[in-house]
Amino acid sequence: MTAKQTIESGKAILGIEFGSTRIKAVLIDEENKPIAQGSHEWENQLVDGLWTYSVEAIWYGLQDCYANLRADVLKQYDCEIESLAAIGFSAMMHGYMAFNEKQEILVPFRTWRNTNTGKAAAELSKLFNYNIPLRWSISHLYQCILDNEEHVASIKFLTTLAGYVHWQVTGQFVLGVGDASGMIPVDPKTKTYDAEMVRKFDELIEPKGFGWKLLDILPKSLNAGENAGFLSPEGAKRLDVSGHLKPGIPVCPPEGDAGTGMVATNAVKQRTGNVSAGTSSFSMIVLEKDLSQPYEMIDMVTTPDGSLVAMVHCNNCTSDLNAWVNLFKEYQQLLGIPVDMNEVYGKLYNNALNGDTDCGGLISYNYISGEPVTGMEEGRPLFVRSANDRFNLANFMRAHLYASVGVLKIGNDILFKKENVKVDRITGHGGLFKTKGVGQRILAAAIDSPISVMETAGEGGPWGMALLGAFLVNNPKNLTLADFLDEVVFAGNTGVEIAPTPEDVAGFNKYIENYKACLGIEQAAVTCKK
C-alpha cells in the first residue's frame, strides 16, 4: 500500500504525545513508518505559585495539533483522515489532576515541575520504605492532605494528563501500567498498584474521613496490548473539530513519556536501557530484579508491559552547553563569517575529543536549575579551573560535554557498581547525540557501557505511542511487546554502537571525582544569592 491508500483505507495508526513545550502527533503506516505529523507549541503557566496548563489549553492544543496533522495529510496525499486502525495518547508523566463526580477539575492541573511536595514525598518514602519522588501523583495528593486543601474530600477521580485525555475521548478511566507506576508504585508481579502501599496509605489518611479509599479514585492499570476502549462519538468531535474522523477506533492504554521513549528505542526488554539527553536527561534501565534498597536519586517505574525500571532523572543536560556554543556563534558573527550551527556544533564537539580524557582538570557545573541527585535546590551554572589546569579549547568543550552527563553518571554508578546491575544494550536519543559519534562516546565513557544510537530514535515519544497502538491491533502472532519490537518494528536494527575505551573511562572517573569533591563551590554559589 502507498501511504495515501493506507490513510484512505483507515489502516494508519496515530500517536499523540503532550510534551512540556510541544504537543506532537505522528501517523504511521502498516510497516510502522511515519507518514505524516502535526504539532502545537504550548507553555505552562505559573498560577498561585504552581506550574499548570489549563484544561482549555489542553483541548485547544490537542485540536490544533490534530488539525496540523490533518493539514499535513491533505498537503502530502490530498486526502482526509476518516478512520484509523488505532490511536494512542501519551504525556509528560506524573503530576496531579483531581476531579469531582461531575468530572469537573477541582484545582488547576499540577505538573511534574512543581516541587511543593517535599514534606509529603519524604513522609511517604519513609512509610513505604521506597523512594517516592516529588513529582509523583501520590506525593501531590498527600501534600494536599497535609495542607488541608478543601477539595480533597470531593475527589472522585485522580489521574495523569495522558489518562485524562484518554478518559474524556473514550469514557474509560484507565491508565497504562508505566504511567500508573508514577502515581503510586506498581508491583511488577501483579502489574498493578502495590497492595501493601495502598493499604498503608489508606490507614494513614483514615482519620481524615474523606469517604474514599485510594483504589476508589485511581484509574485501572492496564498492560500494553490490553483493550482500553474505543473513540466515542463525543471523543471524535473533541479530537477532530472538522467532523471527518469517525468514532469506534480502538484506543490503546495511555502512557507516560518515559514509556514511549523506551518503546521508541527498543528498550523494554530486561537488561536493556535508554538514555534521553536534551534539555534535561534521564536513563531507564530495565531490571531483572528489584534493587537491594531504595535510593533517593533512583525512581522505580515500569515499562508499558510492567517490567521494573530504574530511572535516574537529571534536571540539567545541554542548556548550559548550548549557551557556551552560542558564544562561539556570536564570535563568528563578529568576524563576519556566515554561521551554520550544525558546523559550529560539529567542529566544537569533535575537537573536544582531542582534549585530555580528564579534561585537564577543568570542571563545569551545568546547573541552570536545581539538581536533586547532587542535593542542589537551585542552580548556578559554573565553570571552575585552577591556575595549573590545562586550559585550552578542546579541554574546555570536553568538560562541558562531561558535565552534560555527569549527574547521570553519579546515579548510574549506584546501579552498575553498587547494585551490580547487568545490561546488554543501552540506546541513546536526544539532542546530545545529534553530532555523530561524539555524545555517544562521552556517554559510553561516563557509564562504562556500549551505547547505540538509531536513526529512528529521533522520531521520539509520539512514534513510540503509535507503536503501542500497532501492538494493540497488528500483533496476530500474539508476541510480547519486547518480541514485537525486536521482530516486527526494528527487525534486527540495533543501530550504530560505540564501546568505551579504557582511557576514556579512566579519564571520566578522574573528572567525576574532582566534580564531586568541588560540589561545595556550587553550593556556595547557590547560597550567595545573586
Coordinates of C-alpha atoms in Angstrom, one line a residue:
M1 CA 0.0 0.0 0.0
T2 CA 1.0 3.6 -0.6
A3 CA 0.8 6.0 2.3
K4 CA -2.3 7.5 0.7
Q5 CA -4.0 4.1 0.4
T6 CA -3.1 3.3 4.0
I7 CA -4.8 6.5 5.2
E8 CA -7.9 6.2 2.9
S9 CA -8.4 2.6 3.9
G10 CA -8.3 3.5 7.6
K11 CA -5.2 1.4 8.4
A12 CA -2.9 4.2 9.6
I13 CA -2.2 4.5 13.3
L14 CA -2.0 7.7 15.3
G15 CA 0.2 8.5 18.3
I16 CA -0.1 11.8 20.1
E17 CA 2.2 13.0 22.9
F18 CA 1.8 16.0 25.2
G19 CA 5.3 17.2 25.9
S20 CA 6.3 20.1 28.1
T21 CA 6.7 22.6 25.2
R22 CA 5.1 20.8 22.3
I23 CA 2.2 18.5 21.6
K24 CA 3.1 16.3 18.7
A25 CA 1.2 13.8 16.5
V26 CA 2.8 11.1 14.4
L27 CA 0.8 9.0 11.8
I28 CA 2.4 5.6 10.9
D29 CA 1.7 3.1 8.2
E30 CA 1.4 -0.7 8.4
E31 CA 5.2 -1.1 8.4
N32 CA 5.3 1.3 11.4
K33 CA 7.0 4.1 9.5
P34 CA 6.0 7.7 10.0
I35 CA 4.0 9.1 7.1
A36 CA 2.6 12.4 8.4
Q37 CA 2.9 14.6 11.5
G38 CA 1.4 17.6 13.3
S39 CA 2.4 19.7 16.3
H40 CA 1.3 22.5 18.6
E41 CA 3.6 24.7 20.7
W42 CA 2.5 25.5 24.2
E43 CA 3.8 26.7 27.5
N44 CA 3.0 26.1 31.2
Q45 CA 1.8 29.0 33.3
L46 CA 2.7 29.9 36.9
V47 CA -0.7 30.2 38.8
D48 CA -0.7 30.8 42.5
G49 CA 2.9 29.6 42.7
L50 CA 2.3 26.3 40.9
W51 CA 3.1 25.3 37.3
T52 CA 0.0 24.4 35.3
Y53 CA -1.7 24.1 31.9
S54 CA -5.4 25.0 31.8
V55 CA -8.0 22.4 30.7
E56 CA -8.8 24.8 27.8
A57 CA -5.2 24.9 26.8
I58 CA -5.1 21.0 26.8
W59 CA -8.1 20.7 24.4
Y60 CA -7.1 23.6 22.2
G61 CA -3.6 22.2 21.9
L62 CA -4.9 18.7 21.1
Q63 CA -7.3 20.0 18.5
D64 CA -4.7 22.3 16.9
C65 CA -2.1 19.5 16.8
Y66 CA -4.6 17.2 15.1
A67 CA -5.7 20.0 12.7
N68 CA -2.0 20.5 11.9
L69 CA -1.7 16.7 11.2
R70 CA -4.8 16.8 9.0
A71 CA -3.3 19.7 7.0
D72 CA -0.1 17.7 6.5
V73 CA -2.1 14.7 5.2
L74 CA -4.1 17.0 2.8
K75 CA -0.9 18.6 1.6
Q76 CA 1.1 15.4 1.1
Y77 CA -1.6 13.0 -0.1
D78 CA -4.7 15.1 -1.0
C79 CA -7.0 13.0 1.2
E80 CA -8.9 13.2 4.5
I81 CA -8.4 11.1 7.7
E82 CA -11.8 9.4 8.0
S83 CA -10.8 6.4 10.2
L84 CA -7.8 4.9 11.8
A85 CA -6.7 1.4 12.9
A86 CA -5.8 2.7 16.4
I87 CA -4.9 5.7 18.4
G88 CA -2.7 6.2 21.5
F89 CA -2.3 9.2 23.8
S90 CA 0.8 9.8 26.0
A91 CA 2.0 12.8 28.0
M92 CA 4.6 14.1 30.5
M93 CA 4.4 11.8 33.4
H94 CA 3.1 12.2 37.0
G95 CA 1.6 15.4 38.3
Y96 CA -1.9 15.9 39.7
M97 CA -5.4 16.1 38.1
A98 CA -8.2 15.7 40.5
F99 CA -11.9 15.7 39.5
N100 CA -15.3 15.6 41.3
E101 CA -18.2 13.2 40.5
K102 CA -19.3 15.6 37.6
Q103 CA -15.8 15.2 36.1
E104 CA -15.0 18.8 36.8
I105 CA -11.4 19.6 37.7
L106 CA -11.1 20.6 41.3
V107 CA -7.8 22.5 41.2
P108 CA -5.6 23.5 38.2
F109 CA -3.5 20.6 36.8
R110 CA -0.3 20.5 38.8
T111 CA 2.6 19.4 36.5
W112 CA 5.7 17.4 37.2
R113 CA 7.7 20.7 37.6
N114 CA 6.2 21.5 40.9
T115 CA 8.4 20.9 43.9
N116 CA 6.0 21.9 46.7
T117 CA 5.6 18.3 47.7
G118 CA 8.8 17.8 49.7
K119 CA 7.2 17.0 53.0
A120 CA 4.7 14.6 51.6
A121 CA 7.4 12.8 49.4
A122 CA 9.7 12.4 52.4
E123 CA 7.0 11.0 54.7
L124 CA 5.7 8.6 52.1
S125 CA 9.2 7.4 51.2
K126 CA 9.7 6.5 54.9
L127 CA 6.2 4.9 55.2
F128 CA 6.6 2.8 52.1
N129 CA 10.4 2.2 52.5
Y130 CA 10.5 3.1 48.8
N131 CA 11.7 6.3 47.1
I132 CA 8.7 8.4 46.3
P133 CA 9.7 11.4 44.1
L134 CA 8.3 14.9 44.5
R135 CA 6.5 14.8 41.1
W136 CA 4.5 11.6 41.6
S137 CA 0.8 11.9 41.9
I138 CA 0.7 10.3 45.4
S139 CA 3.1 13.0 46.6
H140 CA 0.8 15.7 45.3
L141 CA -2.3 14.1 46.8
Y142 CA -0.7 13.7 50.3
Q143 CA 0.7 17.2 50.2
C144 CA -2.9 18.5 49.5
I145 CA -4.0 16.5 52.6
L146 CA -1.1 17.9 54.7
D147 CA -2.1 21.4 53.6
N148 CA -5.7 20.8 54.5
E149 CA -6.9 21.7 51.0
E150 CA -10.7 21.6 50.9
H151 CA -11.1 19.9 47.5
V152 CA -9.6 16.6 48.7
A153 CA -12.9 15.4 50.2
S154 CA -14.6 15.9 46.9
I155 CA -12.2 13.8 44.8
K156 CA -13.9 11.1 42.7
F157 CA -11.2 10.7 40.0
L158 CA -7.4 11.2 40.2
T159 CA -5.3 10.7 37.0
T160 CA -2.4 11.9 34.9
L161 CA -2.6 14.1 31.8
A162 CA -2.5 11.1 29.4
G163 CA -5.1 9.3 31.5
Y164 CA -7.4 12.4 31.5
V165 CA -7.3 12.8 27.7
H166 CA -7.9 9.1 27.1
W167 CA -10.8 9.1 29.7
Q168 CA -12.5 12.0 28.0
V169 CA -12.4 10.6 24.5
T170 CA -13.2 7.0 25.3
G171 CA -15.2 7.1 28.6
Q172 CA -12.7 4.6 30.0
F173 CA -11.0 5.6 33.3
V174 CA -7.8 3.6 32.8
L175 CA -4.0 4.1 32.6
G176 CA -1.1 2.2 31.0
V177 CA 1.0 0.5 33.7
G178 CA 4.1 2.5 33.0
D179 CA 2.2 5.8 33.7
A180 CA 0.3 4.2 36.6
S181 CA 3.7 3.4 38.2
G182 CA 4.3 7.2 38.5
M183 CA 1.1 7.7 40.5
I184 CA 1.9 5.2 43.2
P185 CA 4.4 2.2 43.0
V186 CA 3.3 -0.8 40.9
D187 CA 4.0 -4.4 42.0
P188 CA 5.8 -6.0 39.0
K189 CA 4.3 -9.4 39.9
T190 CA 0.7 -8.2 39.8
K191 CA 1.3 -5.4 37.3
T192 CA -1.0 -3.1 39.3
Y193 CA -0.7 -0.7 42.2
D194 CA 1.3 -2.2 45.1
A195 CA -1.4 -3.6 47.5
E196 CA 0.7 -3.1 50.7
M197 CA 1.5 0.5 49.9
V198 CA -2.2 1.2 49.1
R199 CA -3.2 -0.3 52.4
K200 CA -0.6 1.8 54.3
F201 CA -1.8 5.0 52.6
D202 CA -5.4 4.2 53.4
E203 CA -4.6 3.6 57.0
L204 CA -2.6 6.9 57.1
I205 CA -5.5 9.0 55.9
E206 CA -8.3 7.1 57.6
P207 CA -8.6 9.6 60.5
K208 CA -9.5 12.3 57.9
G209 CA -12.7 10.5 57.0
F210 CA -12.8 11.5 53.3
G211 CA -15.2 8.8 52.3
W212 CA -13.0 7.3 49.6
K213 CA -10.1 4.8 49.6
L214 CA -7.1 5.2 47.2
L215 CA -8.2 2.5 44.8
D216 CA -11.7 4.2 44.5
I217 CA -10.1 7.2 42.9
L218 CA -7.2 5.8 40.8
P219 CA -7.6 4.6 37.2
K220 CA -7.5 0.9 36.4
S221 CA -3.9 -0.1 35.4
L222 CA -3.6 -1.9 32.0
N223 CA -0.7 -3.6 30.3
A224 CA 0.3 -2.7 26.7
G225 CA -1.9 -4.6 24.3
E226 CA -4.9 -4.7 26.5
N227 CA -8.3 -3.4 25.5
A228 CA -8.6 0.2 26.7
G229 CA -11.8 1.3 24.9
F230 CA -12.8 2.9 21.7
L231 CA -13.1 6.5 20.5
S232 CA -16.6 7.7 21.4
P233 CA -18.7 10.0 19.2
E234 CA -18.0 12.8 21.6
G235 CA -14.3 12.0 21.6
A236 CA -14.1 12.0 17.8
K237 CA -15.6 15.5 17.8
R238 CA -13.3 16.7 20.5
L239 CA -10.2 15.5 18.6
D240 CA -11.3 16.4 15.1
V241 CA -13.4 19.6 15.1
S242 CA -13.7 19.3 11.3
G243 CA -16.0 16.3 11.8
H244 CA -14.3 13.9 9.4
L245 CA -13.0 11.4 12.0
K246 CA -15.4 8.6 12.7
P247 CA -15.8 7.1 16.2
G248 CA -15.3 3.4 17.1
I249 CA -11.5 3.4 16.7
P250 CA -9.6 1.2 19.2
V251 CA -7.5 3.4 21.6
C252 CA -4.6 1.7 23.4
P253 CA -3.7 2.2 27.1
P254 CA -2.4 5.8 27.7
E255 CA 1.2 6.0 28.7
G256 CA 3.8 8.4 30.1
D257 CA 6.6 9.9 28.0
A258 CA 9.2 7.6 29.7
G259 CA 7.3 4.6 28.5
T260 CA 7.1 5.8 24.9
G261 CA 10.8 6.7 25.0
M262 CA 11.5 3.1 25.9
V263 CA 9.4 1.8 23.1
A264 CA 10.9 4.2 20.5
T265 CA 14.4 3.0 21.4
N266 CA 13.5 -0.7 21.6
A267 CA 14.4 -0.8 25.3
V268 CA 11.6 -2.6 27.1
K269 CA 13.3 -6.0 27.5
Q270 CA 15.1 -6.8 30.7
R271 CA 18.9 -6.0 30.6
T272 CA 18.3 -3.1 28.1
G273 CA 18.0 0.6 28.7
N274 CA 17.9 4.0 27.1
V275 CA 19.3 7.5 27.8
S276 CA 17.4 10.6 26.8
A277 CA 19.7 13.6 26.7
G278 CA 18.3 17.0 25.8
T279 CA 17.3 20.0 27.9
S280 CA 17.1 17.5 30.8
S281 CA 18.3 13.9 30.8
F282 CA 17.2 10.6 32.2
S283 CA 18.2 7.0 31.9
M284 CA 15.9 4.0 32.1
I285 CA 17.4 0.6 32.9
V286 CA 15.1 -2.4 32.7
L287 CA 15.9 -4.6 35.7
E288 CA 15.9 -8.4 36.2
K289 CA 15.1 -8.0 39.9
D290 CA 14.4 -5.3 42.5
L291 CA 17.2 -3.2 44.0
S292 CA 18.5 -4.2 47.4
Q293 CA 17.4 -0.9 48.9
P294 CA 15.7 2.4 48.0
Y295 CA 17.8 5.3 46.7
E296 CA 16.7 8.9 46.7
M297 CA 18.2 9.5 43.3
I298 CA 16.7 6.5 41.6
D299 CA 13.0 6.3 40.7
M300 CA 11.4 2.9 40.3
V301 CA 8.8 2.8 37.4
T302 CA 7.8 0.2 34.9
T303 CA 7.9 -0.5 31.2
P304 CA 4.5 -0.3 29.3
D305 CA 4.2 -4.1 29.8
G306 CA 5.1 -4.0 33.6
S307 CA 8.8 -4.8 33.9
L308 CA 10.6 -3.0 36.7
V309 CA 12.7 0.0 35.6
A310 CA 15.3 2.1 37.5
M311 CA 15.1 5.7 36.4
V312 CA 17.8 8.3 37.0
H313 CA 16.3 11.7 36.3
C314 CA 18.5 14.8 36.0
N315 CA 17.1 18.4 35.6
N316 CA 20.1 19.7 33.6
C317 CA 21.8 18.4 30.5
T318 CA 22.6 20.5 27.4
S319 CA 21.2 24.0 28.2
D320 CA 24.5 25.4 29.6
L321 CA 26.5 23.6 26.9
N322 CA 24.3 25.3 24.2
A323 CA 24.8 28.7 25.9
W324 CA 28.6 28.3 25.5
V325 CA 28.3 27.2 21.9
N326 CA 26.2 30.3 21.2
L327 CA 29.1 32.4 22.4
F328 CA 31.2 30.9 19.6
K329 CA 28.4 31.7 17.2
E330 CA 28.4 35.3 18.3
Y331 CA 32.2 35.5 17.8
Q332 CA 31.9 34.1 14.3
Q333 CA 29.2 36.7 13.5
L334 CA 31.6 39.4 14.8
L335 CA 34.1 38.2 12.3
G336 CA 31.5 38.5 9.5
I337 CA 31.6 34.7 8.8
P338 CA 28.3 33.1 7.9
V339 CA 27.1 30.8 10.7
D340 CA 26.0 27.2 10.2
M341 CA 25.1 26.0 13.6
N342 CA 25.4 22.3 12.6
E343 CA 29.0 23.1 11.6
V344 CA 29.7 25.1 14.8
Y345 CA 28.5 22.2 16.9
G346 CA 30.3 19.6 14.8
K347 CA 33.6 21.4 14.9
L348 CA 33.5 22.1 18.7
Y349 CA 32.2 18.7 19.7
N350 CA 34.7 16.8 17.5
N351 CA 37.6 19.0 18.7
A352 CA 36.6 18.1 22.3
L353 CA 37.7 14.5 21.6
N354 CA 41.3 15.8 21.1
G355 CA 41.3 17.0 24.7
D356 CA 42.7 15.2 27.8
T357 CA 40.5 12.4 28.9
D358 CA 40.2 14.0 32.4
C359 CA 39.6 17.5 30.7
G360 CA 42.9 18.7 32.0
G361 CA 41.4 19.4 35.5
L362 CA 38.7 21.7 34.2
I363 CA 35.2 21.3 35.7
S364 CA 31.8 22.5 34.6
Y365 CA 28.6 22.6 36.7
N366 CA 25.7 22.9 34.2
Y367 CA 23.0 23.7 36.8
I368 CA 20.6 26.0 35.2
S369 CA 18.1 24.7 37.7
G370 CA 18.4 22.8 40.9
E371 CA 19.7 19.2 40.8
P372 CA 18.2 16.7 43.3
V373 CA 20.7 13.9 42.6
T374 CA 23.5 16.1 44.0
G375 CA 21.4 17.9 46.6
M376 CA 21.2 21.3 44.9
E377 CA 17.9 23.1 45.5
E378 CA 18.7 25.8 43.0
G379 CA 21.2 26.1 40.1
R380 CA 24.1 28.3 39.3
P381 CA 26.0 27.5 36.1
L382 CA 29.7 27.5 36.9
F383 CA 33.0 26.9 35.1
V384 CA 35.8 26.0 37.5
R385 CA 39.6 25.9 36.9
S386 CA 42.8 26.4 38.8
A387 CA 45.9 28.1 37.5
N388 CA 47.7 24.8 36.9
D389 CA 44.9 23.2 34.9
R390 CA 45.4 22.6 31.1
F391 CA 43.1 25.3 29.8
N392 CA 42.5 25.0 26.1
L393 CA 39.5 24.8 23.8
A394 CA 39.4 21.0 23.5
N395 CA 39.5 20.6 27.3
F396 CA 37.0 23.4 27.7
M397 CA 34.5 21.8 25.4
R398 CA 35.2 18.3 26.8
A399 CA 34.5 19.5 30.3
H400 CA 31.1 20.8 29.3
L401 CA 30.2 17.6 27.4
Y402 CA 31.2 15.6 30.5
A403 CA 29.1 17.9 32.7
S404 CA 26.0 17.3 30.5
V405 CA 26.0 13.6 31.6
G406 CA 28.0 14.0 34.9
V407 CA 25.0 13.8 37.2
L408 CA 23.6 10.9 35.2
K409 CA 26.8 9.1 35.8
I410 CA 26.6 9.6 39.6
G411 CA 23.1 8.0 39.6
N412 CA 24.0 5.1 37.3
D413 CA 27.2 4.3 39.2
I414 CA 24.9 3.2 42.0
L415 CA 23.2 0.8 39.6
F416 CA 26.3 -0.6 37.9
K417 CA 28.8 -0.5 40.7
K418 CA 26.8 -0.8 43.9
E419 CA 23.8 -2.9 42.8
N420 CA 25.8 -4.8 40.1
V421 CA 23.0 -4.4 37.5
K422 CA 23.8 -6.1 34.2
V423 CA 22.8 -4.6 30.9
D424 CA 23.2 -5.9 27.3
R425 CA 22.3 -2.7 25.3
I426 CA 21.8 1.0 26.1
T427 CA 20.3 3.2 23.4
G428 CA 20.9 7.0 23.3
H429 CA 18.5 9.5 21.9
G430 CA 18.0 13.3 22.0
G431 CA 19.9 16.4 21.1
L432 CA 23.3 15.4 22.7
F433 CA 23.7 12.7 20.1
K434 CA 23.0 14.9 17.0
T435 CA 26.7 15.4 16.3
K436 CA 27.6 11.9 15.1
G437 CA 29.7 9.8 17.4
V438 CA 30.7 12.4 20.0
G439 CA 27.8 12.4 22.6
Q440 CA 27.8 8.6 22.2
R441 CA 31.5 8.3 23.1
I442 CA 31.1 10.7 26.0
L443 CA 28.2 8.8 27.5
A444 CA 29.9 5.4 26.9
A445 CA 32.8 6.7 28.9
A446 CA 30.5 8.0 31.6
I447 CA 28.7 4.8 32.4
D448 CA 31.3 2.4 31.1
S449 CA 28.9 0.7 28.7
P450 CA 28.5 0.4 24.9
I451 CA 26.0 3.0 23.6
S452 CA 23.9 2.5 20.5
V453 CA 22.1 5.3 18.5
M454 CA 19.4 4.5 16.0
E455 CA 18.2 6.8 13.2
T456 CA 14.6 6.1 14.3
A457 CA 15.2 7.3 17.9
G458 CA 14.8 10.8 16.6
E459 CA 11.1 10.1 15.9
G460 CA 10.6 10.2 19.7
G461 CA 7.6 9.7 22.0
P462 CA 4.6 10.1 19.7
W463 CA 6.1 7.5 17.4
G464 CA 6.6 5.2 20.4
M465 CA 2.9 5.8 21.3
A466 CA 1.9 4.9 17.7
L467 CA 3.9 1.7 18.0
L468 CA 1.9 0.8 21.2
G469 CA -1.2 1.3 19.0
A470 CA 0.2 -1.1 16.4
F471 CA 1.0 -3.6 19.2
L472 CA -2.7 -3.5 20.1
V473 CA -4.1 -4.1 16.6
N474 CA -1.3 -5.5 14.4
N475 CA 0.0 -8.4 16.5
P476 CA -1.6 -11.6 15.0
K477 CA 1.2 -13.9 16.5
N478 CA 0.4 -12.6 20.0
L479 CA 4.0 -11.6 20.6
T480 CA 5.2 -10.0 23.8
L481 CA 5.9 -6.3 23.5
A482 CA 9.7 -6.9 23.6
D483 CA 9.5 -9.5 20.8
F484 CA 7.1 -7.4 18.8
L485 CA 9.6 -4.5 18.8
D486 CA 12.5 -6.8 18.1
E487 CA 11.0 -8.9 15.3
V488 CA 8.4 -6.6 13.7
V489 CA 9.3 -2.9 14.3
F490 CA 13.1 -2.9 14.5
A491 CA 13.8 -6.3 12.7
G492 CA 17.3 -6.6 13.9
N493 CA 18.3 -3.0 13.6
T494 CA 20.2 -2.2 16.8
G495 CA 21.8 1.0 15.5
V496 CA 25.4 2.0 15.5
E497 CA 27.2 1.1 18.7
I498 CA 30.3 2.7 20.3
A499 CA 32.1 1.0 23.1
P500 CA 34.0 2.9 25.8
T501 CA 37.8 2.8 25.7
P502 CA 39.7 2.2 29.0
E503 CA 41.4 5.6 28.7
D504 CA 38.1 7.4 28.3
V505 CA 36.6 5.6 31.2
A506 CA 39.6 6.3 33.5
G507 CA 39.6 9.9 32.4
F508 CA 35.9 10.4 33.1
N509 CA 36.2 8.7 36.5
K510 CA 39.0 11.2 37.4
Y511 CA 36.9 14.1 36.2
I512 CA 33.8 13.0 38.3
E513 CA 35.9 12.6 41.4
N514 CA 37.1 16.2 41.0
Y515 CA 33.5 17.2 40.2
K516 CA 32.1 15.6 43.4
A517 CA 35.0 17.0 45.6
C518 CA 34.2 20.5 44.4
L519 CA 30.4 20.5 44.8
G520 CA 30.9 22.8 47.7
I521 CA 31.8 25.6 45.2
E522 CA 28.4 25.1 43.6
Q523 CA 26.7 25.0 46.9
A524 CA 28.4 28.3 47.9
A525 CA 27.2 29.9 44.7
V526 CA 23.6 28.8 45.4
T527 CA 23.9 30.1 49.0
C528 CA 25.2 33.5 47.7
K529 CA 22.0 34.9 46.2
K530 CA 22.7 36.9 43.1

